[in-house]
mmCIF file of C-alpha atoms in Angstrom:
data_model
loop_
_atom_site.group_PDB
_atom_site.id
_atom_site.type_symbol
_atom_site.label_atom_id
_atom_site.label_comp_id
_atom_site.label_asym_id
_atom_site.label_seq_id
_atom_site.Cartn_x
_atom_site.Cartn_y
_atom_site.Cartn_z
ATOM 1 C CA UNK A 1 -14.137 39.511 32.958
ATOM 2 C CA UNK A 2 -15.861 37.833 30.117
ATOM 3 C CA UNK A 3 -13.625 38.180 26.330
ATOM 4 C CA UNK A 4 -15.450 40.149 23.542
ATOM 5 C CA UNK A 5 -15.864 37.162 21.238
ATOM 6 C CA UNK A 6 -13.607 39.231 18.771
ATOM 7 C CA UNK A 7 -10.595 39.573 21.641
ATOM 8 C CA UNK A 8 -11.521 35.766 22.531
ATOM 9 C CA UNK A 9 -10.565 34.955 18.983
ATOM 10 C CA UNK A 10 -7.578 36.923 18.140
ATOM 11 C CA UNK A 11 -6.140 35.741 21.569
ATOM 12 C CA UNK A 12 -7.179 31.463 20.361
ATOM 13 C CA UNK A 13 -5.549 32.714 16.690
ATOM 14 C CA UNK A 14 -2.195 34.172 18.798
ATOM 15 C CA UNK A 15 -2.098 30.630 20.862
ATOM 16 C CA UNK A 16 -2.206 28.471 17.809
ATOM 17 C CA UNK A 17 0.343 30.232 15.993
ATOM 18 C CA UNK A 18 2.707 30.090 18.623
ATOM 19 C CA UNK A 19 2.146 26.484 18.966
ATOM 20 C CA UNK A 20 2.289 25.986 15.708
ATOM 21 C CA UNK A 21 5.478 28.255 15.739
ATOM 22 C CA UNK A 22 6.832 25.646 17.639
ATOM 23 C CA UNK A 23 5.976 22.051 15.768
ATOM 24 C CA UNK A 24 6.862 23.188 12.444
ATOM 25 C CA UNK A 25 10.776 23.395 12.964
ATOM 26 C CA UNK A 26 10.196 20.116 14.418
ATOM 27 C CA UNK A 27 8.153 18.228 12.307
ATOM 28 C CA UNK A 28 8.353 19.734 8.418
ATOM 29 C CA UNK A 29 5.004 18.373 8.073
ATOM 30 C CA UNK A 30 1.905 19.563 6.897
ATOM 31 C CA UNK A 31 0.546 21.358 9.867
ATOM 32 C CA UNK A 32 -3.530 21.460 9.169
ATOM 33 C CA UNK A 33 -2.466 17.529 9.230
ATOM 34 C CA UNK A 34 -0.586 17.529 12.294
ATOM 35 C CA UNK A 35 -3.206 19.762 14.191
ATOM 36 C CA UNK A 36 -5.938 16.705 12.893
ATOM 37 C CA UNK A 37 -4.042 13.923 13.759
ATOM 38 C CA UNK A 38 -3.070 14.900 16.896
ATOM 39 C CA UNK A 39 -6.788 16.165 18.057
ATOM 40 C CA UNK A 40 -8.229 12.665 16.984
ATOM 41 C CA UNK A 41 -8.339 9.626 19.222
ATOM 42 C CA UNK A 42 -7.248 6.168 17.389
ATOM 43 C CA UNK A 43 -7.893 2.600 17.732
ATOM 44 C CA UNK A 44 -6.960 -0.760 17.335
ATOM 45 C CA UNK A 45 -9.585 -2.219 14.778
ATOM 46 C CA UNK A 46 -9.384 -6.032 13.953
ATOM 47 C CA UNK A 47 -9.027 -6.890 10.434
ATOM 48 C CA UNK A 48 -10.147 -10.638 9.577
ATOM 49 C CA UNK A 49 -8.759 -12.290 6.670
ATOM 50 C CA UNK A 50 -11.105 -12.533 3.289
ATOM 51 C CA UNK A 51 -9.564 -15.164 1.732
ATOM 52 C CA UNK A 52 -8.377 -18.235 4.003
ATOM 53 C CA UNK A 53 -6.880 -21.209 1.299
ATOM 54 C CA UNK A 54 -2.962 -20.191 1.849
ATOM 55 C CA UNK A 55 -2.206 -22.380 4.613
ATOM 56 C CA UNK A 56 0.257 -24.806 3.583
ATOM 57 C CA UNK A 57 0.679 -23.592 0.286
ATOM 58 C CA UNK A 58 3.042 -22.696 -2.283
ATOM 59 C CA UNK A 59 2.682 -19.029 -3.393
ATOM 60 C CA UNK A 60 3.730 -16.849 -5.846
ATOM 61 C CA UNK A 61 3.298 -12.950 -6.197
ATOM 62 C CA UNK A 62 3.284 -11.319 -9.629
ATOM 63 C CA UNK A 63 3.244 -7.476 -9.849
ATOM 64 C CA UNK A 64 1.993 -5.596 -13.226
ATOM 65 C CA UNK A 65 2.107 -2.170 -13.695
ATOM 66 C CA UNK A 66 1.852 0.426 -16.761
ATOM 67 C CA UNK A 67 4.590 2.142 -18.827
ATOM 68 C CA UNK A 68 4.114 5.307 -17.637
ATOM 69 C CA UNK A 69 4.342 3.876 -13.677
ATOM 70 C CA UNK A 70 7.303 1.720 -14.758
ATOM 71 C CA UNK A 71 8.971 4.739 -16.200
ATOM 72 C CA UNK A 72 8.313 6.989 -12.853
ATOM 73 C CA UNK A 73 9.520 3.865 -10.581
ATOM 74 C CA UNK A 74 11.528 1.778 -12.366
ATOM 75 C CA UNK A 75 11.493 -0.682 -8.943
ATOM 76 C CA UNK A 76 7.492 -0.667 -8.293
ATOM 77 C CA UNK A 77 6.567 -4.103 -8.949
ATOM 78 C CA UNK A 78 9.901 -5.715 -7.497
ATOM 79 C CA UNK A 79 8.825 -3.338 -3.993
ATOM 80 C CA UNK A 80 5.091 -4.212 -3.837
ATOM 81 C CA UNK A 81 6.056 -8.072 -4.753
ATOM 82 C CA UNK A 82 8.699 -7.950 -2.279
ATOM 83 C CA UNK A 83 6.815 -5.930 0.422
ATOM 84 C CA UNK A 84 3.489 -8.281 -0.064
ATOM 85 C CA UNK A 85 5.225 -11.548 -0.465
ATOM 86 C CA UNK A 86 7.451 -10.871 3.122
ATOM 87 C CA UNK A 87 3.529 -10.196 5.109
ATOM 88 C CA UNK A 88 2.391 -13.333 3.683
ATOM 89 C CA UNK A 89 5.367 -15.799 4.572
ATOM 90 C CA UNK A 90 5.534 -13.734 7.914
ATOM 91 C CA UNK A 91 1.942 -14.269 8.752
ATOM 92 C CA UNK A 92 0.781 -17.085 6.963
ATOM 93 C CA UNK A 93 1.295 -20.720 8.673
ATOM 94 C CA UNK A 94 3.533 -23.250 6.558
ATOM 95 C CA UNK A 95 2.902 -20.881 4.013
ATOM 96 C CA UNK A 96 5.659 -21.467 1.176
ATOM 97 C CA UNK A 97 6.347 -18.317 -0.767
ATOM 98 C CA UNK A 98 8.465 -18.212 -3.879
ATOM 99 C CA UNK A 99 11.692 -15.780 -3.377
ATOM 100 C CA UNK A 100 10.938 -12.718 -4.882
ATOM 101 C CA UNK A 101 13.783 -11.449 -6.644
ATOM 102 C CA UNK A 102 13.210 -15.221 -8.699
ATOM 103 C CA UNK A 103 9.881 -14.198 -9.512
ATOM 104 C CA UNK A 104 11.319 -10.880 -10.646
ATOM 105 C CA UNK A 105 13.732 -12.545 -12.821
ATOM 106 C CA UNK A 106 11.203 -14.424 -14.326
ATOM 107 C CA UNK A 107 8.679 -11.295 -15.263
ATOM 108 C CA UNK A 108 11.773 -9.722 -17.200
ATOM 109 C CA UNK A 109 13.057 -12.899 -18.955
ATOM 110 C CA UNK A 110 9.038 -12.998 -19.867
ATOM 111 C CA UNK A 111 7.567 -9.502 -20.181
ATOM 112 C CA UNK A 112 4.264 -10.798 -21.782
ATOM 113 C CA UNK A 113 4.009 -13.033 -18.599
ATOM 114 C CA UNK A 114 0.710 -10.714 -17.816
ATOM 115 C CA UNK A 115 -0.902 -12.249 -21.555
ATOM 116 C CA UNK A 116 -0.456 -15.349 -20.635
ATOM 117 C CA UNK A 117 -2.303 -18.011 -19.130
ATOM 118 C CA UNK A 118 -2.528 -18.081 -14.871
ATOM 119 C CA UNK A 119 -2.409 -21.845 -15.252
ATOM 120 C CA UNK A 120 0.443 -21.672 -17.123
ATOM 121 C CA UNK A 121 2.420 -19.282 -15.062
ATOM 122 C CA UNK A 122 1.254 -21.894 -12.144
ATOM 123 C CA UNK A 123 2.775 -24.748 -14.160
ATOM 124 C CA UNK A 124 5.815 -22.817 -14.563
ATOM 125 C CA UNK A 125 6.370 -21.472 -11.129
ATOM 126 C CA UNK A 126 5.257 -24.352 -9.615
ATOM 127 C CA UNK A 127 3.177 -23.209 -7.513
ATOM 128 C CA UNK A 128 -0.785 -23.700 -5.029
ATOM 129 C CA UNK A 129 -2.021 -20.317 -5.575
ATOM 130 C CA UNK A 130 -1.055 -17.467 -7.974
ATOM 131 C CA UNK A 131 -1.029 -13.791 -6.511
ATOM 132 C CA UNK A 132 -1.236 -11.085 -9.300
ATOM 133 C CA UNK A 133 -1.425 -7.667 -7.847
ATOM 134 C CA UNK A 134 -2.296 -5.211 -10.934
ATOM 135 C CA UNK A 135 -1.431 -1.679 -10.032
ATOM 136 C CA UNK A 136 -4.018 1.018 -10.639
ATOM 137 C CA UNK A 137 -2.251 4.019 -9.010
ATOM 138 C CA UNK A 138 1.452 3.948 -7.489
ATOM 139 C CA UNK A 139 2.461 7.884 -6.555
ATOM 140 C CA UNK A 140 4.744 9.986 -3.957
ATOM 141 C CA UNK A 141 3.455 13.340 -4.566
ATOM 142 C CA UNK A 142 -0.488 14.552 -4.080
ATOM 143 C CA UNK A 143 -1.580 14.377 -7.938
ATOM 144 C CA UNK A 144 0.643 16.731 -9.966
ATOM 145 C CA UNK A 145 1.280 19.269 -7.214
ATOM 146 C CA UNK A 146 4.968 18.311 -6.485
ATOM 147 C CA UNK A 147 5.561 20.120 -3.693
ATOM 148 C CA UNK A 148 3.525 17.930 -1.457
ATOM 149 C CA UNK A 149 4.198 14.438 -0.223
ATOM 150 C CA UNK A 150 1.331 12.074 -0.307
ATOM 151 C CA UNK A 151 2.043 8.545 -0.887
ATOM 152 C CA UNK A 152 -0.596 6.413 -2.714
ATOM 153 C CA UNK A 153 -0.261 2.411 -3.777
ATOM 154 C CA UNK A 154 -3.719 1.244 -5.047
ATOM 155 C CA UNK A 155 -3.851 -2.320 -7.092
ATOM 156 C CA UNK A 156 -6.042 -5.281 -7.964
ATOM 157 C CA UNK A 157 -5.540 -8.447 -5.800
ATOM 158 C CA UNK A 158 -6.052 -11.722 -7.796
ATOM 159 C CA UNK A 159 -5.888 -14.967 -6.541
ATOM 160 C CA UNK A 160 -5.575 -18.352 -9.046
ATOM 161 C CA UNK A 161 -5.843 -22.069 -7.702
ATOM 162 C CA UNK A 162 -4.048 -24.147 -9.184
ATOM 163 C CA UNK A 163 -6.297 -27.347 -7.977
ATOM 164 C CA UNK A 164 -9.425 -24.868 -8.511
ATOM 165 C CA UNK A 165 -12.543 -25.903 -10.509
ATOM 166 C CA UNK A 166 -10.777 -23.635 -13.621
ATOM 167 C CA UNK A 167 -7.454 -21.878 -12.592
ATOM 168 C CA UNK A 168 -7.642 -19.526 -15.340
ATOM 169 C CA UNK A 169 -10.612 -18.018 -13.455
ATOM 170 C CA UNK A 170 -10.263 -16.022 -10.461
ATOM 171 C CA UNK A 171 -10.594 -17.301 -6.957
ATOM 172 C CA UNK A 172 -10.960 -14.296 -5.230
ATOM 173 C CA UNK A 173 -10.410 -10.593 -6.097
ATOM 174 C CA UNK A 174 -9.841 -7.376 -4.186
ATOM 175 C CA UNK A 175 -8.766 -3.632 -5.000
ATOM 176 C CA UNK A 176 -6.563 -2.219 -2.174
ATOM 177 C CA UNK A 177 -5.785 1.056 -1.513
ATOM 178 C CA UNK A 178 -2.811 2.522 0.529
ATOM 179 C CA UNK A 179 -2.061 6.033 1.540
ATOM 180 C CA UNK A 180 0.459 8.024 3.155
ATOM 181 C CA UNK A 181 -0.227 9.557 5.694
ATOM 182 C CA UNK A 182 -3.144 7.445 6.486
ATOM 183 C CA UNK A 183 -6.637 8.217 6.818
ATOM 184 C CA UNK A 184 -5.935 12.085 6.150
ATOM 185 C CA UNK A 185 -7.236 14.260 3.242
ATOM 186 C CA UNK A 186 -3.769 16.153 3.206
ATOM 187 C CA UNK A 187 0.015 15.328 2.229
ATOM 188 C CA UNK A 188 2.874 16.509 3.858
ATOM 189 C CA UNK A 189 4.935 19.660 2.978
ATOM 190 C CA UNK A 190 9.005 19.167 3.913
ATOM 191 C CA UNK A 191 12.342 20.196 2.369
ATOM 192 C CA UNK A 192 14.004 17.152 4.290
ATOM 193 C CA UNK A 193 11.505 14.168 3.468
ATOM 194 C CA UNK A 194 12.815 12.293 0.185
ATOM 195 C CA UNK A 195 10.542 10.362 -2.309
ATOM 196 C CA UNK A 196 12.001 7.268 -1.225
ATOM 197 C CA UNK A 197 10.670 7.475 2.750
ATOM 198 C CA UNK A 198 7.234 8.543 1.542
ATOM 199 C CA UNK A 199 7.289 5.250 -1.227
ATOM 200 C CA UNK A 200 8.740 3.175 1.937
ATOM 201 C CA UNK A 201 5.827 3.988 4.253
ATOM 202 C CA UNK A 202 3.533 3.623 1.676
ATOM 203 C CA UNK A 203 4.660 0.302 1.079
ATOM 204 C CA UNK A 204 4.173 -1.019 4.131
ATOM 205 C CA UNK A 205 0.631 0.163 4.334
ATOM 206 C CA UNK A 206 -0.103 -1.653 1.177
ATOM 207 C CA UNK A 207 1.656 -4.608 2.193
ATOM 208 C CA UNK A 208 -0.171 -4.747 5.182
ATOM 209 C CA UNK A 209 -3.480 -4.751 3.727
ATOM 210 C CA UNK A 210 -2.816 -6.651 0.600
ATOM 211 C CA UNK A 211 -1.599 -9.191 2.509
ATOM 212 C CA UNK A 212 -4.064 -8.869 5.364
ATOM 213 C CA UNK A 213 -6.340 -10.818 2.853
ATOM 214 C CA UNK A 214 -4.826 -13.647 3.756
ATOM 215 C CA UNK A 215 -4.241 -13.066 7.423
ATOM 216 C CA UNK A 216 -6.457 -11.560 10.756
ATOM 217 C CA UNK A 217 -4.405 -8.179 11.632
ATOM 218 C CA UNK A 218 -4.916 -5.275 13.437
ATOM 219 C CA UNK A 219 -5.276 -1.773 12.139
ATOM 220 C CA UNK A 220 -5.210 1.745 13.734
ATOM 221 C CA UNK A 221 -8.364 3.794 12.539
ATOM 222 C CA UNK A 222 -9.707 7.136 14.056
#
């Protein structure tokens, strides 16, 4: 017997809210997110590296941020320079990266490092190249609406030579942008998931494709 299309809809509406009924105990998450990422197929995309001069080298990674970021996450440039730096020694061949909780050290015995010179900071921290990530946008929560999780990192990639035609200049530039969850429009409603797990994840998205300028790396897109 062929469904009225009215019956044939209430009976689809009954189905998804007892499936739905059953994920949300489970999950906490978002479920118009859940029902998208689970209905989409994903892939393994190859990312190739954009800026190839790190071999061999020995890097350092600065991380700037605003007041107002620095007063919301007091840790946000020692996470991203931490998070960044570990993708590029891990990935990078004979690359030589400068410890980060040094660099660290050095930003807050200098907090006008960001005015000054890149070749001087490169004289000072000894270094090949000079990695400044400037942070646009570093958030746990979708805009002001606090009850929903939605990670976003987005910053300026900078890279200074030190045996460049004019280290002062820029060698390469990017913006990268990170999100949590990935490639979805919505956050994630839970009482159980804590800022720092949504600022973790985030992380490593960010780290993954800041550093992925250095390094070919795979990335799963819908």
């Amino acid at each position: 017997m062929r469904l009225h299309p009215t019956a044939l809809l209430l009976r689809r509406t009954a189905a998804m809210g007892l499936l739905l009924g059953l994920v949300l105990p489970l999950s906490g998450c978002n479920v118009i997110a859940w029902a998208a990422a689970a209905s989409r197929k994903d892939k393994p995309v190859d990312i190739p590296a954009e800026y190839l001069d790190m071999v061999d080298k020995r890097i350092a990674v600065m991380v700037a941020a605003d007041e107002y970021t620095m007063f919301r996450f007091p840790r946000a440039t020692d996470r991203v320079g931490l998070s960044v730096s570990n993708a590029i020694h891990g990935n990078v061949d004979e690359a030589v990266v400068s410890i980060p909780a040094e660099i660290a050290r050095y930003q807050r015995k200098n907090p006008y490092w960001i005015t000054a010179r890149p070749s001087r900071l490169i004289d000072e921290l000894g270094v090949d190249r000079l990695v400044i990530i400037d942070l646009n946008e570093y958030r746990t929560h979708e805009g002001r609406n606090t009850g929903v999780w939605q990670g976003v990192i987005d910053g300026t990639v900078t890279v200074h030579e030190a045996d460049g035609e004019d280290p002062d200049n820029a060698a390469f530039q990017k913006q990268v942008r990170a999100e949590f969850p990935e490639d979805s429009n919505f956050g994630m409603i839970s009482a159980d998931t804590e800022a720092e797990s949504i600022e973790a994840a985030t992380l490593r998205v960010f780290a993954r494709r800041a550093g992925g300028l250095f390094f070919d790396y795979q990335e799963v897109r819908p």
